[in-house]
Coordinates of C-alpha atoms in Angstrom, one line a residue:
X1 CA 0.0 0.0 0.0
X2 CA 1.4 3.4 -0.9
X3 CA 0.4 6.9 0.1
X4 CA -1.9 8.6 -2.5
X5 CA -0.7 12.2 -1.9
X6 CA -4.1 13.6 -1.0
X7 CA -2.6 17.0 -0.1
X8 CA -3.1 19.2 -3.2
X9 CA 0.0 20.6 -4.8
X10 CA 2.5 18.2 -3.2
X11 CA 4.9 16.1 -5.3
X12 CA 5.0 12.8 -3.4
X13 CA 4.9 11.2 0.0
X14 CA 2.7 13.8 1.6
X15 CA 0.6 13.7 4.8
X16 CA -0.9 16.2 7.2
X17 CA -1.2 16.9 10.9
X18 CA -3.1 19.5 12.9
X19 CA -1.9 21.9 15.5
X20 CA -3.4 24.8 17.6
X21 CA -1.2 27.7 18.6
X22 CA -2.9 29.4 21.6
X23 CA -4.4 32.8 21.1
X24 CA -2.0 35.5 22.1
X25 CA 1.1 33.3 21.5
X26 CA 3.8 33.6 18.8
X27 CA 5.9 30.8 17.5
X28 CA 9.5 31.6 18.4
X29 CA 11.1 28.4 17.1
X30 CA 10.0 25.5 14.9
X31 CA 11.9 22.5 13.6
X32 CA 10.8 20.1 10.9
X33 CA 12.2 16.6 11.2
X34 CA 11.9 13.8 8.6
X35 CA 13.3 10.3 8.2
X36 CA 13.2 7.3 5.8
X37 CA 15.1 4.3 4.7
X38 CA 18.2 4.7 2.6
X39 CA 17.6 1.6 0.6
X40 CA 20.7 0.0 2.0
X41 CA 20.6 -3.3 4.0
X42 CA 23.9 -4.2 5.7
X43 CA 25.5 -7.2 4.0
X44 CA 23.3 -7.2 0.9
X45 CA 24.0 -5.3 -2.3
X46 CA 20.4 -5.2 -3.4
X47 CA 18.2 -2.2 -2.7
X48 CA 16.2 -3.2 0.4
X49 CA 14.2 -1.8 3.3
X50 CA 14.0 -5.2 5.1
X51 CA 15.8 -8.5 4.9
X52 CA 15.4 -9.9 1.5
X53 CA 12.9 -12.6 0.6
X54 CA 11.4 -13.7 -2.7
X55 CA 8.0 -12.6 -1.5
X56 CA 9.2 -9.1 -0.5
X57 CA 11.4 -8.5 -3.5
X58 CA 13.6 -5.4 -3.7
X59 CA 12.9 -1.7 -3.1
X60 CA 12.3 0.8 -5.8
X61 CA 14.7 3.8 -5.4
X62 CA 13.8 7.4 -6.2
X63 CA 15.1 8.8 -9.4
X64 CA 18.5 10.3 -9.3
X65 CA 21.4 9.7 -6.9
X66 CA 21.2 6.9 -4.4
X67 CA 22.1 9.4 -1.7
X68 CA 19.6 12.1 -2.8
X69 CA 18.3 12.3 0.7
X70 CA 21.4 14.4 1.6
X71 CA 20.2 17.4 -0.4
X72 CA 16.6 16.9 -1.5
X73 CA 14.2 19.5 -0.3
X74 CA 11.0 18.5 1.3
X75 CA 7.7 20.5 0.9
X76 CA 5.9 22.2 3.7
X77 CA 2.6 24.0 3.9
X78 CA 1.5 25.7 7.1
X79 CA -2.2 26.6 7.3
X80 CA -3.3 28.6 4.2
X81 CA 0.2 29.6 3.3
X82 CA 1.8 28.6 0.0
X83 CA 3.8 25.4 -0.3
X84 CA 7.5 26.0 0.3
X85 CA 10.6 24.0 -0.4
X86 CA 12.7 23.2 2.8
X87 CA 16.3 22.2 2.3
X88 CA 17.8 19.8 4.9
X89 CA 19.8 21.7 7.4
X90 CA 21.1 18.7 9.3
X91 CA 21.3 15.2 7.8
X92 CA 22.4 12.1 9.8
X93 CA 22.7 8.5 8.6
X94 CA 23.1 5.2 10.4
X95 CA 26.7 3.9 10.4
X96 CA 27.5 1.2 8.0
X97 CA 28.1 -1.1 11.0
X98 CA 24.4 -1.1 11.7
X99 CA 23.4 -4.7 11.2
X100 CA 19.9 -4.1 9.6
X101 CA 18.3 -1.7 7.1
X102 CA 19.9 1.7 7.3
X103 CA 17.9 4.9 8.0
X104 CA 18.6 8.6 7.5
X105 CA 17.1 11.5 9.3
X106 CA 17.1 15.3 8.6
X107 CA 15.9 18.5 10.1
X108 CA 15.5 22.2 9.3
X109 CA 14.6 25.3 11.1
X110 CA 11.2 26.4 9.8
X111 CA 10.4 29.1 12.3
X112 CA 9.8 31.6 9.5
X113 CA 7.0 29.4 8.0
X114 CA 5.0 30.2 11.2
X115 CA 5.4 34.0 11.1
X116 CA 1.7 34.5 10.1
X117 CA 0.1 31.3 11.4
X118 CA -3.4 31.9 12.8
X119 CA -3.7 31.4 16.6
X120 CA -6.5 30.2 18.7
X121 CA -7.8 27.8 16.1
X122 CA -6.7 24.5 14.7
X123 CA -4.6 24.7 11.6
X124 CA -3.4 22.0 9.2
X125 CA 0.3 21.4 8.5
X126 CA 1.3 19.3 5.6
X127 CA 4.7 17.9 4.5
X128 CA 5.8 15.8 1.6
X129 CA 8.3 15.1 -1.2
X130 CA 10.3 13.1 1.3
X131 CA 13.1 11.1 -0.3
X132 CA 12.4 7.4 0.3
X133 CA 12.5 4.1 -1.5
X134 CA 9.3 2.2 -1.9
X135 CA 8.8 -1.5 -1.2
X136 CA 8.4 -4.0 1.5
X137 CA 9.4 -2.6 4.9
X138 CA 10.1 0.9 3.6
X139 CA 8.9 3.9 5.7
X140 CA 9.0 7.7 5.6
X141 CA 7.6 10.1 8.0
X142 CA 8.0 13.6 9.5
X143 CA 7.3 15.6 12.7
X144 CA 7.3 19.2 13.6
X145 CA 8.4 20.6 17.0
X146 CA 7.1 24.1 17.9
X147 CA 8.0 26.4 20.7
X148 CA 5.6 29.3 21.3
X149 CA 5.7 32.2 23.6
X150 CA 3.3 34.8 24.9
X151 CA 6.0 37.4 25.2
X152 CA 4.7 38.3 28.6
X153 CA 2.5 37.0 31.3
X154 CA -1.2 37.3 30.6
X155 CA -3.4 37.6 33.6
X156 CA -5.7 34.6 34.1
X157 CA -3.7 32.5 31.6
X158 CA -1.6 30.0 33.4
X159 CA -0.2 28.8 30.1
X160 CA 1.7 32.0 29.8
X161 CA 3.9 31.2 32.8
X162 CA 7.5 31.0 31.5
X163 CA 9.3 27.8 30.9
X164 CA 12.9 26.9 30.2
X165 CA 12.9 24.8 26.9
X166 CA 15.8 22.4 26.3
X167 CA 15.9 20.8 22.8
X168 CA 18.2 18.1 21.7
X169 CA 18.7 16.7 18.2
X170 CA 20.4 13.5 17.2
X171 CA 20.1 10.2 15.4
X172 CA 20.2 7.2 17.6
X173 CA 19.1 3.7 16.5
X174 CA 17.8 1.5 19.3
X175 CA 17.7 -2.3 18.8
X176 CA 17.2 -5.3 21.0
X177 CA 21.0 -5.7 21.3
X178 CA 21.8 -2.1 22.0
X179 CA 22.4 -0.6 25.5
X180 CA 19.7 1.7 26.8
X181 CA 20.1 5.3 25.7
X182 CA 20.0 8.0 28.4
X183 CA 19.4 11.6 27.4
X184 CA 20.6 13.7 30.3
X185 CA 18.9 17.1 30.8
X186 CA 20.6 19.5 33.2
X187 CA 21.6 23.1 33.5
X188 CA 18.2 24.1 35.0
X189 CA 16.4 24.0 38.3
X190 CA 12.7 23.3 38.4
X191 CA 11.1 25.9 40.7
X192 CA 7.8 24.0 40.8
X193 CA 6.0 21.0 39.4
X194 CA 4.9 20.9 35.8
X195 CA 7.9 19.6 33.9
X196 CA 7.1 18.0 30.5
X197 CA 9.1 15.9 28.1
X198 CA 8.7 15.3 24.4
X199 CA 10.4 13.2 21.7
X200 CA 10.1 12.0 18.1
X201 CA 10.6 8.3 17.3
X202 CA 10.6 6.8 13.8
X203 CA 9.8 3.3 12.7
X204 CA 8.2 2.0 15.8
X205 CA 6.0 -1.0 15.3
X206 CA 2.8 -1.4 17.2
X207 CA 2.8 -5.2 17.0
X208 CA 6.3 -5.5 18.4
X209 CA 6.7 -4.9 22.1
X210 CA 9.6 -4.6 24.5
X211 CA 10.5 -0.9 23.7
X212 CA 10.1 1.6 26.5
X213 CA 10.8 5.2 27.6
X214 CA 11.2 6.2 31.3
X215 CA 12.7 9.0 33.3
X216 CA 14.4 9.7 36.6
X217 CA 14.7 12.9 38.6
X218 CA 17.4 14.6 40.7
X219 CA 20.1 12.0 40.2
X220 CA 17.8 9.2 41.4
X221 CA 18.4 5.7 40.0
X222 CA 14.7 5.0 40.2
X223 CA 13.0 5.3 36.8
X224 CA 9.3 5.9 36.1
X225 CA 8.0 4.5 32.8
X226 CA 6.3 6.8 30.3
X227 CA 3.1 5.3 28.8
X228 CA 2.7 5.4 25.0
X229 CA 0.1 7.5 23.1
X230 CA -2.5 4.9 23.9
X231 CA -1.8 5.0 27.6
X232 CA -0.1 1.6 27.7
X233 CA 3.5 0.6 28.9
X234 CA 6.0 -1.8 27.4
X235 CA 5.6 -0.5 23.9
X236 CA 6.5 3.1 23.4
X237 CA 6.7 3.0 19.6
X238 CA 3.2 2.4 18.2
X239 CA 3.3 4.7 15.2
X240 CA 0.9 7.2 16.7
X241 CA 1.8 10.9 16.4
X242 CA 0.0 13.7 18.3
X243 CA -2.2 15.6 15.8
X244 CA -1.7 13.2 12.9
X245 CA -4.5 13.2 10.3
X246 CA -5.8 10.0 8.7
X247 CA -5.2 9.5 5.1
X248 CA -6.2 6.9 2.5
X249 CA -3.8 4.5 0.7
X250 CA -4.2 3.3 -2.8
X251 CA -6.0 0.2 -1.7
X252 CA -8.8 2.4 -0.4
X253 CA -8.2 1.6 3.3
X254 CA -8.1 4.5 5.7
X255 CA -5.0 4.5 8.0
X256 CA -2.8 6.9 9.9
X257 CA 0.9 7.6 9.4
X258 CA 2.4 4.3 10.4
X259 CA 6.0 5.5 10.9
X260 CA 6.2 8.2 13.5
X261 CA 5.6 8.5 17.2
X262 CA 5.4 12.1 18.6
X263 CA 4.7 12.5 22.3
X264 CA 4.5 15.3 24.8
X265 CA 4.1 13.9 28.4
X266 CA 4.1 15.3 31.9
X267 CA 6.8 14.2 34.3
X268 CA 4.8 14.3 37.4
X269 CA 7.6 13.1 39.7
X270 CA 9.8 16.1 38.9
X271 CA 9.4 18.6 41.8
X272 CA 10.7 22.0 42.8
X273 CA 14.4 22.0 43.3
X274 CA 15.2 19.2 40.8
X275 CA 18.1 20.2 38.5
X276 CA 18.5 17.0 36.4
X277 CA 16.2 14.7 34.5
X278 CA 17.3 11.6 32.7
X279 CA 15.2 10.3 29.8
X280 CA 16.0 6.6 29.2
X281 CA 15.0 4.7 26.0
X282 CA 15.6 1.1 25.4
X283 CA 14.1 -2.0 23.8
X284 CA 14.2 -5.8 24.1
X285 CA 12.2 -6.2 20.9
X286 CA 11.1 -3.4 18.6
X287 CA 13.8 -1.3 17.0
X288 CA 13.3 2.4 16.3
X289 CA 15.1 5.7 15.6
X290 CA 15.2 8.5 18.2
X291 CA 15.6 11.9 16.4
X292 CA 14.9 14.5 19.1
X293 CA 14.1 15.0 22.7
X294 CA 13.0 18.1 24.6
X295 CA 12.3 19.2 28.1
X296 CA 10.0 22.0 29.3
X297 CA 10.7 23.2 32.8
X298 CA 8.7 25.7 34.8
X299 CA 11.0 28.6 35.6
X300 CA 11.0 31.8 37.6
X301 CA 9.1 34.7 36.0
X302 CA 8.2 38.2 37.0
X303 CA 6.2 40.9 35.3
X304 CA 6.3 44.6 36.1
X305 CA 3.7 46.8 34.6
X306 CA 4.1 50.6 35.1
X307 CA 1.1 52.6 34.0
X308 CA -0.8 55.8 34.8
X309 CA -3.8 54.3 36.5
X310 CA -3.4 50.5 36.2
X311 CA -4.7 50.5 32.6
X312 CA -3.6 53.5 30.5
X313 CA 0.0 53.4 29.4
X314 CA 0.2 57.2 28.8
X315 CA -0.9 60.2 30.8
X316 CA -0.9 63.9 30.1
X317 CA 0.5 66.5 32.5
X318 CA 0.9 70.2 32.3
X319 CA 4.3 71.8 33.0
X320 CA 3.3 72.4 36.6
X321 CA 1.6 69.1 37.3
X322 CA 3.1 66.0 38.9
X323 CA 2.7 62.7 37.0
X324 CA 1.3 59.8 39.0
X325 CA 2.0 56.1 38.4
X326 CA 0.6 52.7 39.3
X327 CA 3.1 49.9 39.5
X328 CA 2.0 46.3 39.5
X329 CA 4.3 43.3 40.1
X330 CA 3.1 39.8 39.3
X331 CA 4.8 36.5 39.9
X332 CA 4.4 35.1 36.4
X333 CA 6.6 32.0 36.9
X334 CA 6.6 28.9 39.0
X335 CA 7.8 29.1 42.6
X336 CA 7.3 31.7 45.2
X337 CA 9.3 35.0 44.9
X338 CA 11.0 37.0 47.6
X339 CA 13.4 39.9 48.0
X340 CA 11.4 42.0 45.5
X341 CA 13.2 45.3 44.7
X342 CA 12.0 48.1 42.4
X343 CA 14.3 50.7 41.0
X344 CA 12.9 53.7 39.1
X345 CA 14.0 56.9 37.4
X346 CA 11.5 58.6 39.7
X347 CA 12.9 58.4 43.2
X348 CA 9.5 58.5 44.8
X349 CA 8.6 55.2 42.9
X350 CA 11.6 53.1 44.0
X351 CA 10.7 50.4 46.6
X352 CA 12.2 47.5 48.5
X353 CA 9.2 45.3 49.4
X354 CA 10.9 43.8 52.4
X355 CA 9.5 40.5 53.6
X356 CA 6.7 40.4 51.0
X357 CA 6.5 37.2 49.0
X358 CA 4.5 36.5 45.9
X359 CA 3.1 33.0 45.2
X360 CA 2.7 32.0 41.5
X361 CA 0.3 34.4 39.7
X362 CA 0.0 36.6 42.8
X363 CA 0.4 40.4 42.4
X364 CA 1.1 43.4 44.4
X365 CA 0.3 47.0 43.4
X366 CA 1.3 50.5 44.7
X367 CA 1.0 54.1 43.4
X368 CA 3.6 56.9 43.4
X369 CA 4.2 60.3 42.0
X370 CA 6.9 61.8 39.9
X371 CA 9.8 63.6 41.7
X372 CA 9.0 66.9 40.0
X373 CA 6.9 68.3 37.2
X374 CA 8.4 68.6 33.8
X375 CA 8.2 71.1 31.0
X376 CA 8.7 68.4 28.4
X377 CA 7.2 64.9 27.9
X378 CA 9.2 61.9 28.9
X379 CA 9.3 58.2 29.3
X380 CA 9.6 56.8 32.8
X381 CA 11.0 53.3 33.4
X382 CA 10.9 51.0 36.4
X383 CA 12.9 47.8 36.9
X384 CA 12.1 45.0 39.3
X385 CA 14.1 42.0 40.5
X386 CA 13.2 39.1 42.8
X387 CA 14.5 35.7 43.8
X388 CA 12.8 32.4 44.1
X389 CA 12.5 30.8 47.5
X390 CA 13.5 27.5 45.9
X391 CA 16.9 27.7 44.2
X392 CA 17.3 31.4 44.7
X393 CA 16.8 32.0 41.0
X394 CA 16.6 35.5 39.6
X395 CA 13.4 36.9 38.1
X396 CA 13.4 40.3 36.6
X397 CA 11.4 42.6 34.3
X398 CA 11.1 46.3 33.4
X399 CA 8.4 48.4 31.9
X400 CA 8.1 52.0 30.8
X401 CA 5.2 54.4 30.6
X402 CA 4.9 57.7 28.8
X403 CA 4.2 61.1 30.2
X404 CA 2.9 63.5 27.6
X405 CA 3.2 67.3 27.9
X406 CA -0.2 68.9 27.9
X407 CA 0.2 72.5 26.6
X408 CA -1.8 75.0 24.6
X409 CA -1.0 78.5 23.2
X410 CA -3.0 81.5 22.1
X411 CA -2.2 84.4 19.9
X412 CA -4.5 87.4 19.4
X413 CA -4.4 90.0 16.6
X414 CA -6.6 93.0 15.8
X415 CA -7.3 95.3 12.9
X416 CA -9.8 98.1 12.1
X417 CA -12.6 97.0 9.9
X418 CA -12.5 98.5 6.4
X419 CA -13.3 102.2 6.5
X420 CA -12.3 102.7 10.1
X421 CA -10.0 105.5 11.1
X422 CA -9.7 105.1 14.8
X423 CA -12.7 107.1 16.0
X424 CA -15.4 106.1 18.4
X425 CA -17.9 103.8 16.7
X426 CA -15.3 102.2 14.5
X427 CA -15.2 98.3 14.6
X428 CA -12.1 96.3 15.5
X429 CA -11.8 92.8 14.2
X430 CA -10.1 90.4 16.6
X431 CA -8.5 87.1 15.4
X432 CA -7.6 84.4 17.9
X433 CA -5.3 81.5 17.0
X434 CA -5.2 78.4 19.3
X435 CA -2.5 75.8 18.9
X436 CA -1.9 72.5 20.6
X437 CA 1.8 72.8 21.5
X438 CA 1.9 69.7 23.6
X439 CA 1.8 66.0 23.0
X440 CA -1.7 65.1 24.1
X441 CA -5.0 65.4 22.4
X442 CA -6.9 68.3 23.7
X443 CA -10.7 68.6 23.9
X444 CA -13.3 71.0 25.2
X445 CA -11.3 74.1 24.0
X446 CA -12.7 77.4 25.3
X447 CA -11.6 81.0 24.8
X448 CA -12.6 83.7 27.3
X449 CA -11.9 87.4 27.0
X450 CA -13.1 89.9 29.7
X451 CA -13.2 92.9 27.3
X452 CA -16.5 94.5 28.0
X453 CA -18.4 95.0 24.8
X454 CA -16.6 92.2 22.9
X455 CA -18.9 90.2 20.7
X456 CA -19.3 86.4 21.1
X457 CA -16.1 84.5 20.1
X458 CA -16.8 82.3 17.1
X459 CA -14.5 79.5 16.1
X460 CA -13.8 78.9 12.4
X461 CA -13.4 75.5 10.8
X462 CA -11.8 72.8 13.0
X463 CA -9.1 70.6 11.5
X464 CA -11.0 67.5 12.8
X465 CA -13.7 67.0 15.5
X466 CA -15.1 70.3 16.7
X467 CA -13.6 71.3 20.0
X468 CA -10.6 69.0 19.6
X469 CA -7.0 69.6 18.6
X470 CA -4.4 66.9 18.2
X471 CA -0.7 67.8 18.8
X472 CA 0.4 70.5 16.4
X473 CA -3.0 71.4 15.1
X474 CA -4.4 74.9 15.2
X475 CA -7.8 76.6 15.0
X476 CA -8.8 80.3 14.6
X477 CA -11.6 82.2 16.1
X478 CA -12.9 85.7 15.7
X479 CA -14.8 88.5 17.5
X480 CA -15.6 92.2 17.0
X481 CA -15.4 95.2 19.3
X482 CA -16.7 98.8 18.7
X483 CA -14.5 101.6 19.8
X484 CA -15.8 103.8 22.6
X485 CA -14.7 107.4 23.0
X486 CA -12.9 106.4 26.2
X487 CA -10.8 104.0 24.2
X488 CA -9.9 106.7 21.7
X489 CA -9.1 109.1 24.4
X490 CA -6.9 106.4 26.1
X491 CA -5.0 105.9 22.8
X492 CA -5.4 102.1 22.9
X493 CA -7.5 99.1 23.8
X494 CA -5.7 96.7 26.1
X495 CA -7.0 93.3 27.1
X496 CA -6.0 89.7 27.8
X497 CA -7.7 86.5 26.4
X498 CA -7.3 83.1 27.9
X499 CA -7.7 79.6 26.3
X500 CA -8.2 76.4 28.3
X501 CA -8.8 72.7 27.4
X502 CA -9.1 69.3 28.8
X503 CA -6.4 66.6 28.2
X504 CA -6.7 62.9 28.1
X505 CA -6.5 62.2 31.8
X506 CA -8.8 65.0 32.9
X507 CA -6.4 66.6 35.4
X508 CA -5.3 70.2 35.5
X509 CA -6.6 72.0 32.4
X510 CA -3.8 73.4 30.3
X511 CA -4.1 77.1 29.6
X512 CA -2.6 79.8 27.5
X513 CA -2.9 83.6 27.4
X514 CA -2.5 86.4 24.9
X515 CA -2.2 90.1 25.6
X516 CA -3.2 92.5 22.9
X517 CA -2.8 96.3 23.0
X518 CA -4.6 97.9 20.0
X519 CA -3.2 101.4 19.5
X520 CA -5.5 104.2 18.4
X521 CA -3.7 107.2 16.9
X522 CA -4.8 110.5 18.4
X523 CA -6.0 113.1 15.8
X524 CA -6.9 116.2 17.8
X525 CA -8.5 119.0 15.8
X526 CA -10.5 122.2 16.6
X527 CA -12.2 124.9 14.6
X528 CA -13.0 128.4 15.9
X529 CA -15.6 130.6 14.2
X530 CA -16.1 134.2 15.2
X531 CA -18.8 136.6 14.3
X532 CA -19.3 140.3 15.2
X533 CA -22.3 142.6 15.0
X534 CA -23.1 146.1 16.2
X535 CA -25.3 146.1 19.2
X536 CA -28.9 147.0 18.7
X537 CA -29.4 150.7 18.0
X538 CA -25.7 151.2 17.3
X539 CA -24.6 153.1 14.2
X540 CA -20.9 152.8 14.3
X541 CA -20.1 155.9 16.3
X542 CA -17.5 156.2 18.9
X543 CA -18.8 154.4 22.0
X544 CA -21.0 152.0 20.2
X545 CA -20.7 148.3 21.1
X546 CA -19.7 145.4 18.9
X547 CA -21.1 142.0 20.2
X548 CA -18.8 139.1 19.3
X549 CA -19.9 135.4 19.2
X550 CA -17.3 132.6 19.2
X551 CA -17.9 128.9 18.4
X552 CA -15.2 126.4 19.3
X553 CA -15.8 123.0 17.7
X554 CA -13.9 119.7 18.4
X555 CA -13.4 118.2 14.9
X556 CA -10.8 115.6 15.9
X557 CA -11.2 112.1 17.3
X558 CA -10.2 112.7 20.9
X559 CA -12.0 114.7 23.7
X560 CA -10.4 118.1 24.2
X561 CA -9.5 119.1 27.7
X562 CA -8.2 122.4 29.1
X563 CA -9.6 124.2 26.2
X564 CA -9.5 128.0 26.4
X565 CA -10.3 131.0 24.2
X566 CA -7.8 133.9 23.8
X567 CA -8.5 137.0 21.8
X568 CA -5.8 139.7 21.8
X569 CA -8.1 142.6 20.9
X570 CA -7.3 145.4 23.4
X571 CA -10.5 146.5 25.1
X572 CA -12.4 143.3 24.4
X573 CA -14.4 142.2 27.3
X574 CA -13.4 138.8 28.9
X575 CA -15.2 136.1 26.8
X576 CA -18.0 134.3 28.6
X577 CA -17.7 130.6 27.6
X578 CA -20.6 128.1 27.7
X579 CA -19.0 124.6 27.8
X580 CA -20.9 121.5 26.3
X581 CA -20.3 119.5 29.5
X582 CA -20.3 120.3 33.1
X583 CA -16.5 120.4 33.2
X584 CA -15.0 123.6 32.0
X585 CA -12.4 123.3 29.3
X586 CA -13.7 119.9 28.0
X587 CA -15.2 119.6 24.5
X588 CA -16.2 116.1 23.5
X589 CA -15.6 115.0 19.9
X590 CA -18.1 116.6 17.5
X591 CA -19.4 119.0 20.1
X592 CA -18.7 122.8 20.5
X593 CA -18.3 125.4 23.2
X594 CA -19.7 128.9 22.6
X595 CA -18.6 132.2 23.9
X596 CA -19.6 135.9 23.8
X597 CA -17.7 139.2 24.3
X598 CA -18.2 142.9 23.4
X599 CA -16.0 145.7 22.3
X600 CA -16.5 149.5 22.4
X601 CA -15.6 151.3 19.3
X602 CA -12.9 154.0 19.6
X603 CA -12.2 157.1 17.4
X604 CA -9.3 155.2 15.9
X605 CA -11.5 152.4 14.9
X606 CA -13.9 154.9 13.2
X607 CA -11.0 156.6 11.5
X608 CA -9.7 153.1 10.3
X609 CA -13.1 152.2 9.0
X610 CA -13.1 148.7 10.7
X611 CA -12.1 146.6 13.7
X612 CA -9.9 143.6 12.9
X613 CA -8.7 140.9 15.2
X614 CA -8.0 137.2 15.5
X615 CA -9.2 134.9 18.3

């Protein structure tokens, strides 16, 4: 019976398996391993996969070189990705002294093939194009070993607890006459229970017993047997691989891959403090090939999370506002932690937690404030270290959080409306420009201006959501003001506008101010008109009176003060002035003061024929 290559797109010898990478995890290492007969049987020049008999016949070799397995690529398809060719990275072959059919095995690092693998759902992995002879006793198979990592501890997910992974590769044939093989794992210390072992065997036969796998812990000579994939002992190689998918041979009979055993088993006897595990494989009957073995040991882990409030990783602070922090430390490993020390670039946040201990998955939290406010944004980092109670192993982590500067600026300009000259009643157009000069999004932006008589301030088009400015964005607003005479008299209009906003954490509102002095040029001007007429009944004789009337009009743009009327005509009576306001000497714009005086005609005036003078 031969495989019918049911995987679309594969050349030959293809089969599939399923695997689920947990949600939130990333594959950090993956090895593809494959093995088959070489077509060589020790002591026989014919191409064989088993001892020759007339009924079995000889094996049919793949086209090309008889050692094509040393460089022939296999094909791999992960989930919905395209089929890729995988060149062998490490090829090992039985020594010629092996007294049976010879096998080869190969492996390659295929981590990149899992870069985009879906997580949290079962995916199908297919491999094929394995170089192998076909015939009686011939086999070919593959396995894949995957190490995944969550990158950090995930609350309420015990699977994210860190483990120390030890992975060995090799090529060891085990037969009935061979001494037991011991794979020694060391260089670690288990800080709690939960150690697991895994291995890949090729060419194990279910109907031949006597083969076994067992382990010992901590240097003990007592071994505990590992049951096979069916839960039985005394027959570790039964050609059952975790995740294998059944396929159909050319004879139409459904069967699974009959050449590979892949197992991942708990080593329940390994306890906290153990630093060695020996994996022993032997056989008194069935022969097989061990290609790899691995150990997963719970190790110390610590997670430090530094945030604003336990959730948000950024906060916004004005230049006068202290940042606040929440620091949470979690034992993300196996084994209890002690001697927990936190160092921090903010002295107020450094801690030595004294006698506090944290059991696995237990946390402690505290809050602190920055040492001083800052006129710039910054990143604040905390580092934590701890030691396990068992083994005194170091666990450490660090985390950073960002403090954004919350700042806003305001500029204010003014200009007379067209046609204005700077007189009372002229309209001044004010323009306000608000800019987010910080690093945090600002909302609820409000401009206030205490100038009495200023119209409502109206915003123009916002660059995005109304009332919101992202860092670097600006918006303009406008208002109008009508000059009062008091403004013109003062020579300017001075006032201060203020802008405020809310930042992302709702603390102190950032503010900005803009002072504006709008100058008004003084243009003082006055006209004086003077009329004179003979008094009633006068004829122009000596002694007759001339009555004079004066009009003093303010034709400028400022109120006149300390006004006075002077007329140098000798003999003129002191002018009697009527002022337009209750204050002598004050003439408002556009108004006039009037005055009267009289003069008695002299003989010289009569002789001259007129009286001339200038007031």
